[in-house]
């Protein structure tokens, strides 16, 4: 199944089922008014949602409408919890080499993860609004999972059954603010602004064979200002999503609606490019001693999309422009 959230002016929007080809949609508020409500009551509503999804794909629902990515919010506009990992070790290895950092002890056995802000996610076509270019504006292409309630101490194998939906993410980062926050050991606050999401969240079966080992085995295609930037493959995750879930749930229960991100998609094969500017700059620093690629400017455009192996749409595309936020505080 594929889900989106219609931007109706409310804080959480209205839940839509979206056809497999992303051309049609139907409201399902009689089953679940929001995506959070669907996740909260998944076992009760899953069968009815699936039945309506099948009818939508057969084009037999008279109440269906045309689907427009510009009219939706993030699939889950706000989450109880947003946890982001760093499960592509090629990315962390590059950062260590470029900045002469000491290796992180146990990084191959224990996932890296921080708790981000889940209260204000951005829609797929919304502007990335930020106060100044001096903060070092960067995009980060990722995948994520949305889970139902996960008990404390859940094992990685048990965690697989708690994955309800998969999403595609632009985890926007402010690189000039990150070093100080990393040195404090308290984690990111200012360096991680609101993340944005592709228009549609999908059940794992929509990926077919591309969902394997709790990993998205598809390339994430990234274009910056209309030019190719990279297409790293999601299958290169060192830790699968089931292992990230188990790591997060070691000492606490995860509420239904918790989102867990993969971290920047990154491959050891540098010919596939990158999913964030910081990684390209690290490659340049290693090769030339200094970065050559700038961070984003106001007016820049970013596009990210992961498609099925046959080229058909999956999550839809993130297409955003960077613009300046004028303070409205009185």
C-alpha positions in Angstrom: 0.0 0.0 0.0 1.0 3.6 -0.5 -0.1 6.5 1.8 0.1 10.3 1.6 -1.3 13.1 3.8 -3.4 15.7 2.1 -2.6 19.3 3.2 -6.0 20.5 4.4 -4.8 23.3 6.6 -4.8 21.3 9.8 -1.7 20.2 11.7 -1.9 16.5 10.7 -3.8 16.6 7.4 -6.1 13.9 6.1 -4.9 10.4 5.2 -4.9 9.3 1.5 -4.3 6.0 -0.1 -2.4 6.5 -3.3 -2.4 4.2 -6.4 0.7 2.2 -7.2 1.5 4.5 -10.2 1.0 7.6 -8.0 -1.7 8.9 -10.3 -4.8 8.4 -8.2 -5.7 8.8 -4.6 -8.7 8.3 -2.3 -9.4 9.6 1.2 -9.7 6.9 3.9 -10.7 9.0 6.9 -13.5 6.6 7.7 -10.9 4.0 8.4 -8.1 6.2 9.8 -8.2 10.0 9.7 -4.4 10.4 9.8 -1.4 8.2 9.3 -0.7 8.2 13.0 -4.2 6.8 13.6 -3.6 4.1 11.0 -0.3 3.0 12.7 -1.9 3.1 16.1 -4.7 0.8 15.0 -2.8 -1.1 12.2 -4.0 -4.6 13.0 -7.6 -3.4 13.0 -7.6 -1.4 9.8 -4.9 -3.1 7.6 -7.3 -5.5 5.9 -9.8 -2.8 5.0 -7.1 -0.4 3.8 -5.7 -3.2 1.6 -9.1 -3.9 0.1 -9.6 -0.3 -0.7 -6.0 0.0 -2.1 -6.7 -2.9 -4.4 -9.9 -1.3 -5.6 -8.1 2.0 -6.2 -5.5 0.3 -8.4 -8.3 -1.4 -10.4 -9.8 2.1 -11.0 -13.2 1.1 -9.7 -13.5 3.7 -6.9 -15.8 6.6 -8.1 -14.6 8.8 -5.2 -10.9 8.7 -6.3 -9.1 11.9 -7.3 -6.0 12.8 -9.2 -2.9 12.7 -6.9 -0.8 15.8 -6.8 2.5 15.8 -4.8 2.3 19.6 -4.4 -0.9 19.2 -2.4 0.5 16.9 0.3 2.4 17.2 3.5 5.1 14.8 4.8 3.4 11.4 5.1 3.7 11.8 8.8 3.7 15.5 9.4 4.9 15.1 13.0 6.2 12.0 14.8 6.4 11.0 18.5 10.0 10.3 17.9 12.6 10.7 15.1 15.8 8.7 15.4 18.4 9.0 12.8 21.3 6.5 12.3 24.5 6.5 10.4 24.5 3.0 9.0 26.6 3.5 5.8 30.1 3.1 7.1 31.7 4.5 3.9 30.3 7.9 4.9 31.8 7.9 8.4 35.1 6.6 7.1 35.3 9.5 4.6 34.6 12.0 7.4 37.3 10.5 9.6 39.9 10.6 6.8 39.0 14.1 5.6 39.1 15.7 9.1 41.8 13.5 10.7 39.4 12.2 13.3 40.1 9.3 15.5 38.1 6.1 14.6 35.0 5.6 16.6 35.4 2.6 18.8 33.0 -0.3 18.0 31.4 1.5 15.1 31.1 -1.8 13.2 29.2 -3.5 16.1 27.1 -0.7 17.5 25.0 1.7 15.4 25.5 5.4 15.6 22.2 7.2 16.3 20.9 10.6 17.5 17.5 11.8 18.4 16.3 14.6 16.1 13.3 16.9 16.0 10.1 15.1 14.8 7.6 17.9 15.5 7.8 19.7 12.2 8.5 17.7 9.1 8.4 19.3 5.7 6.4 18.2 2.7 8.0 17.0 -0.6 7.6 20.3 -2.5 7.8 22.8 0.4 10.6 25.3 0.5 13.5 24.6 2.8 13.3 27.9 4.7 16.4 28.8 6.7 17.8 32.0 8.2 21.2 32.3 6.6 23.5 30.7 4.0 26.4 31.0 6.5 25.1 28.0 8.4 26.4 25.7 5.6 23.1 24.3 4.1 23.4 20.7 3.0 20.9 18.0 1.9 21.2 14.4 3.0 19.3 11.7 1.0 18.2 8.8 3.3 15.6 6.1 3.7 13.5 5.6 6.9 11.1 3.2 8.5 7.9 3.9 10.4 7.2 1.3 13.2 4.3 0.3 15.3 4.8 -0.1 19.1 8.2 -1.8 19.7 8.7 -3.4 23.2 11.9 -2.7 25.2 14.6 -5.2 24.5 13.2 -6.2 21.1 15.7 -8.3 19.2 16.7 -7.4 15.6 14.9 -10.5 14.3 11.7 -9.5 16.2 12.0 -5.9 15.0 11.3 -6.9 11.4 7.7 -7.5 12.1 7.3 -4.0 13.6 8.3 -2.2 10.3 5.0 -1.0 8.8 6.1 1.6 6.3 9.2 2.8 4.4 9.9 6.4 3.5 12.4 8.5 1.6 14.0 11.5 3.5 16.0 14.7 2.9 17.6 15.1 6.3 18.6 18.8 6.0 21.8 19.6 7.8 23.6 22.8 8.7 27.3 21.9 8.5 28.7 25.1 10.0 26.8 24.5 13.3 27.5 20.7 13.6 31.2 20.7 14.8 30.5 22.4 18.1 27.4 20.4 18.8 29.4 17.2 18.1 32.2 18.2 20.4 29.8 18.8 23.3 28.6 15.2 23.2 25.0 16.3 23.7 23.9 15.7 20.1 22.4 17.8 17.3 19.9 20.6 17.9 20.7 23.6 15.8 22.6 21.7 13.1 19.6 19.6 12.2 16.6 21.7 10.9 13.3 20.1 9.9 13.6 17.1 7.7 11.5 16.7 4.5 9.9 13.6 3.1 8.9 12.2 -0.3 5.2 12.4 -0.9 4.3 8.7 -0.3 5.1 6.2 2.5 4.9 2.6 1.3 4.5 -0.9 2.8 7.6 -3.0 2.4 5.8 -5.4 -0.1 5.7 -2.6 -2.6 9.5 -3.0 -3.1 9.3 -6.6 -4.0 12.8 -8.2 -4.1 14.3 -4.7 -3.5 13.3 -5.1 0.2 15.8 -7.6 1.5 17.6 -7.9 4.8 15.6 -5.0 6.1 17.4 -2.7 3.6 16.2 -0.8 0.5 18.1 -2.3 -2.4 17.6 0.6 -4.7 19.7 3.6 -5.8 18.7 7.1 -4.6 19.0 9.5 -7.4 20.0 13.0 -6.4 20.1 16.1 -8.6 21.2 19.6 -7.5 20.1 22.5 -9.6 19.2 20.1 -12.4 22.6 18.4 -12.5 23.4 14.8 -11.4 25.0 14.6 -8.0 24.8 10.9 -7.2 22.9 7.7 -7.2 24.3 5.7 -4.2 22.6 2.4 -3.5 20.6 1.8 -0.3 21.6 -1.9 -0.1 25.0 -0.9 1.2 23.7 -0.3 4.8 26.1 -1.9 7.3 23.2 -2.2 9.8 19.8 -3.1 8.5 16.7 -1.3 9.8 15.9 -4.2 12.0 19.2 -3.7 13.8 18.7 0.0 14.1 15.3 -0.6 15.7 16.8 -3.1 18.2 19.5 -0.6 19.1 17.0 2.1 19.8 14.7 -0.2 21.8 17.5 -1.6 24.0 16.4 0.4 27.1 13.0 1.9 26.2 9.8 1.1 24.4 9.3 2.8 21.0 5.8 4.3 20.6 3.8 3.5 17.4 4.7 6.2 14.9 8.4 6.3 15.7 10.5 7.0 12.6 14.1 5.7 12.2 16.4 6.9 9.5 19.3 5.2 7.8 21.7 8.1 7.7 23.1 9.4 4.4 23.1 6.8 1.7 26.8 6.2 0.8 28.8 3.7 -1.2 32.5 2.8 -1.2 32.3 3.1 -5.0 32.9 6.8 -5.5 31.8 6.7 -9.2 28.1 6.6 -8.0 28.4 10.0 -6.5 27.0 11.1 -3.1 23.7 11.9 -1.4 25.1 14.9 0.5 27.4 17.8 -0.2 29.5 17.1 2.9 30.6 13.8 1.5 31.6 15.2 -1.8 33.6 17.9 0.0 35.3 15.2 2.1 36.4 13.4 -1.1 37.8 16.7 -2.5 39.7 17.3 0.8 41.3 13.9 0.6 42.2 14.3 -3.1 43.1 18.0 -3.2 43.6 19.2 0.4 40.7 21.5 0.3 36.9 21.3 -0.5 35.9 22.7 -3.9 32.1 22.3 -3.8 30.1 25.0 -2.0 27.1 24.4 0.2 23.6 25.4 -0.9 22.5 29.0 -1.6 19.1 30.5 -1.5 17.3 29.7 -4.7 19.0 26.4 -5.2 16.9 23.4 -6.1 17.3 19.8 -4.9 15.6 16.7 -6.3 15.7 13.2 -4.8 13.9 10.0 -6.0 14.3 6.3 -5.6 12.3 4.3 -8.2 11.5 0.6 -8.6 13.9 -1.5 -10.5 11.7 -1.2 -13.6 11.7 2.6 -13.4 8.2 2.9 -12.0 7.6 5.4 -9.2 7.8 4.3 -5.6 7.9 7.1 -3.0 7.6 9.9 -5.5 10.2 12.7 -5.7 11.4 15.3 -3.2 11.6 18.6 -5.1 12.5 21.6 -3.0 13.9 25.1 -3.3 16.0 26.7 -0.6 14.7 30.1 0.6 15.4 32.6 3.4 13.2 32.6 6.5 12.5 36.0 7.8 12.1 36.0 11.6 8.5 36.5 12.7 9.3 36.6 16.4 7.9 39.7 18.0 
